[in-house]
Amino acid sequence: MPINTTVLTPDHELSWQESALCAQTGPEFFFPAPGSSTAEAKRLCGACEGRQACLEYALTHDERFGVWGGLSEHERHLLRRNGR
């Protein structure tokens, strides 16, 4: 599935956060200790309607830590390297 590369306006760029499932849980799921599983975060992301916007935000802002939009740091790095 291709990633939407539409540039968001500043007013709408973070609107996805209001209904995101991560806003209802603690950061420990999305920023696990090194070597810990990201499975729980990815499961929550998979059920979140803001997942695509979250991933776009992470890619646009070069987020280097945590799970964003259902992808780990390594997975986002590979996505960037492969041209999305």
PDB file of C-alpha atoms in Angstrom, residues 3-78:
ATOM      1  CA  ILE A   3       2.000   6.015   1.593  1.00  0.00           C
ATOM      2  CA  ASN A   4       0.129   9.262   1.063  1.00  0.00           C
ATOM      3  CA  THR A   5       2.722  12.008   0.672  1.00  0.00           C
ATOM      4  CA  THR A   6       0.259  14.909   0.876  1.00  0.00           C
ATOM      5  CA  VAL A   7       1.682  17.781   2.879  1.00  0.00           C
ATOM      6  CA  LEU A   8      -0.555  18.678   5.801  1.00  0.00           C
ATOM      7  CA  THR A   9      -1.198  22.228   6.906  1.00  0.00           C
ATOM      8  CA  PRO A  10      -0.007  23.122  10.425  1.00  0.00           C
ATOM      9  CA  ASP A  11      -3.628  23.365  11.642  1.00  0.00           C
ATOM     10  CA  HIS A  12      -4.388  19.810  10.569  1.00  0.00           C
ATOM     11  CA  GLU A  13      -1.003  18.201  10.938  1.00  0.00           C
ATOM     12  CA  LEU A  14      -1.622  16.953  14.477  1.00  0.00           C
ATOM     13  CA  SER A  15      -5.418  16.597  14.439  1.00  0.00           C
ATOM     14  CA  TRP A  16      -5.040  12.804  14.232  1.00  0.00           C
ATOM     15  CA  GLN A  17      -3.611  12.806  17.751  1.00  0.00           C
ATOM     16  CA  GLU A  18      -6.962  13.742  19.283  1.00  0.00           C
ATOM     17  CA  SER A  19      -8.528  10.381  18.450  1.00  0.00           C
ATOM     18  CA  ALA A  20      -5.373   8.260  18.346  1.00  0.00           C
ATOM     19  CA  LEU A  21      -5.339   5.145  20.502  1.00  0.00           C
ATOM     20  CA  CYS A  22      -1.865   6.029  21.765  1.00  0.00           C
ATOM     21  CA  ALA A  23      -3.376   9.072  23.507  1.00  0.00           C
ATOM     22  CA  GLN A  24      -5.350   6.635  25.669  1.00  0.00           C
ATOM     23  CA  THR A  25      -2.377   4.486  26.698  1.00  0.00           C
ATOM     24  CA  GLY A  26       1.001   5.083  28.260  1.00  0.00           C
ATOM     25  CA  PRO A  27       4.181   5.811  26.316  1.00  0.00           C
ATOM     26  CA  GLU A  28       5.793   2.571  27.494  1.00  0.00           C
ATOM     27  CA  PHE A  29       3.982   0.715  24.692  1.00  0.00           C
ATOM     28  CA  PHE A  30       5.300   3.018  21.982  1.00  0.00           C
ATOM     29  CA  PHE A  31       8.762   3.719  23.402  1.00  0.00           C
ATOM     30  CA  PRO A  32       9.784   0.321  24.809  1.00  0.00           C
ATOM     31  CA  ALA A  33      13.165  -0.295  26.393  1.00  0.00           C
ATOM     32  CA  PRO A  34      15.862  -1.401  23.939  1.00  0.00           C
ATOM     33  CA  GLY A  35      15.411  -5.053  23.079  1.00  0.00           C
ATOM     34  CA  SER A  36      11.779  -5.103  24.267  1.00  0.00           C
ATOM     35  CA  SER A  37       8.909  -6.165  22.056  1.00  0.00           C
ATOM     36  CA  THR A  38       7.015  -3.663  19.921  1.00  0.00           C
ATOM     37  CA  ALA A  39       4.187  -6.148  19.286  1.00  0.00           C
ATOM     38  CA  GLU A  40       1.693  -4.508  21.664  1.00  0.00           C
ATOM     39  CA  ALA A  41       2.267  -1.051  20.164  1.00  0.00           C
ATOM     40  CA  LYS A  42       1.924  -2.396  16.630  1.00  0.00           C
ATOM     41  CA  ARG A  43      -1.307  -4.169  17.579  1.00  0.00           C
ATOM     42  CA  LEU A  44      -2.758  -0.910  18.941  1.00  0.00           C
ATOM     43  CA  CYS A  45      -1.568   1.005  15.875  1.00  0.00           C
ATOM     44  CA  GLY A  46      -3.223  -1.533  13.611  1.00  0.00           C
ATOM     45  CA  ALA A  47      -6.594  -0.721  15.175  1.00  0.00           C
ATOM     46  CA  CYS A  48      -6.087   3.056  15.120  1.00  0.00           C
ATOM     47  CA  GLU A  49      -7.782   5.233  12.505  1.00  0.00           C
ATOM     48  CA  GLY A  50      -4.959   7.786  12.790  1.00  0.00           C
ATOM     49  CA  ARG A  51      -2.264   5.260  11.865  1.00  0.00           C
ATOM     50  CA  GLN A  52      -1.525   6.603   8.379  1.00  0.00           C
ATOM     51  CA  ALA A  53      -1.349  10.243   9.532  1.00  0.00           C
ATOM     52  CA  CYS A  54       0.876   9.195  12.432  1.00  0.00           C
ATOM     53  CA  LEU A  55       3.257   7.388  10.092  1.00  0.00           C
ATOM     54  CA  GLU A  56       3.356  10.367   7.739  1.00  0.00           C
ATOM     55  CA  TYR A  57       4.131  12.650  10.659  1.00  0.00           C
ATOM     56  CA  ALA A  58       6.977  10.390  11.810  1.00  0.00           C
ATOM     57  CA  LEU A  59       8.477  10.177   8.336  1.00  0.00           C
ATOM     58  CA  THR A  60       8.135  13.908   7.670  1.00  0.00           C
ATOM     59  CA  HIS A  61       9.675  14.852  11.028  1.00  0.00           C
ATOM     60  CA  ASP A  62      12.325  12.118  11.001  1.00  0.00           C
ATOM     61  CA  GLU A  63      11.166  10.578  14.281  1.00  0.00           C
ATOM     62  CA  ARG A  64      13.984   8.244  15.225  1.00  0.00           C
ATOM     63  CA  PHE A  65      12.607   6.571  18.345  1.00  0.00           C
ATOM     64  CA  GLY A  66       9.514   4.582  19.190  1.00  0.00           C
ATOM     65  CA  VAL A  67       6.689   3.039  17.216  1.00  0.00           C
ATOM     66  CA  TRP A  68       4.852   5.493  14.962  1.00  0.00           C
ATOM     67  CA  GLY A  69       2.077   4.497  12.591  1.00  0.00           C
ATOM     68  CA  GLY A  70       2.675   0.841  13.336  1.00  0.00           C
ATOM     69  CA  LEU A  71       6.356   0.839  12.348  1.00  0.00           C
ATOM     70  CA  SER A  72       9.459   0.619  14.498  1.00  0.00           C
ATOM     71  CA  GLU A  73      12.515   2.845  14.096  1.00  0.00           C
ATOM     72  CA  HIS A  74      14.189   0.208  11.958  1.00  0.00           C
ATOM     73  CA  GLU A  75      11.130  -0.315   9.755  1.00  0.00           C
ATOM     74  CA  ARG A  76      10.763   3.440   9.164  1.00  0.00           C
ATOM     75  CA  HIS A  77      14.464   3.645   8.309  1.00  0.00           C
ATOM     76  CA  LEU A  78      14.045   0.879   5.731  1.00  0.00           C
TER      77      LEU A  78
END
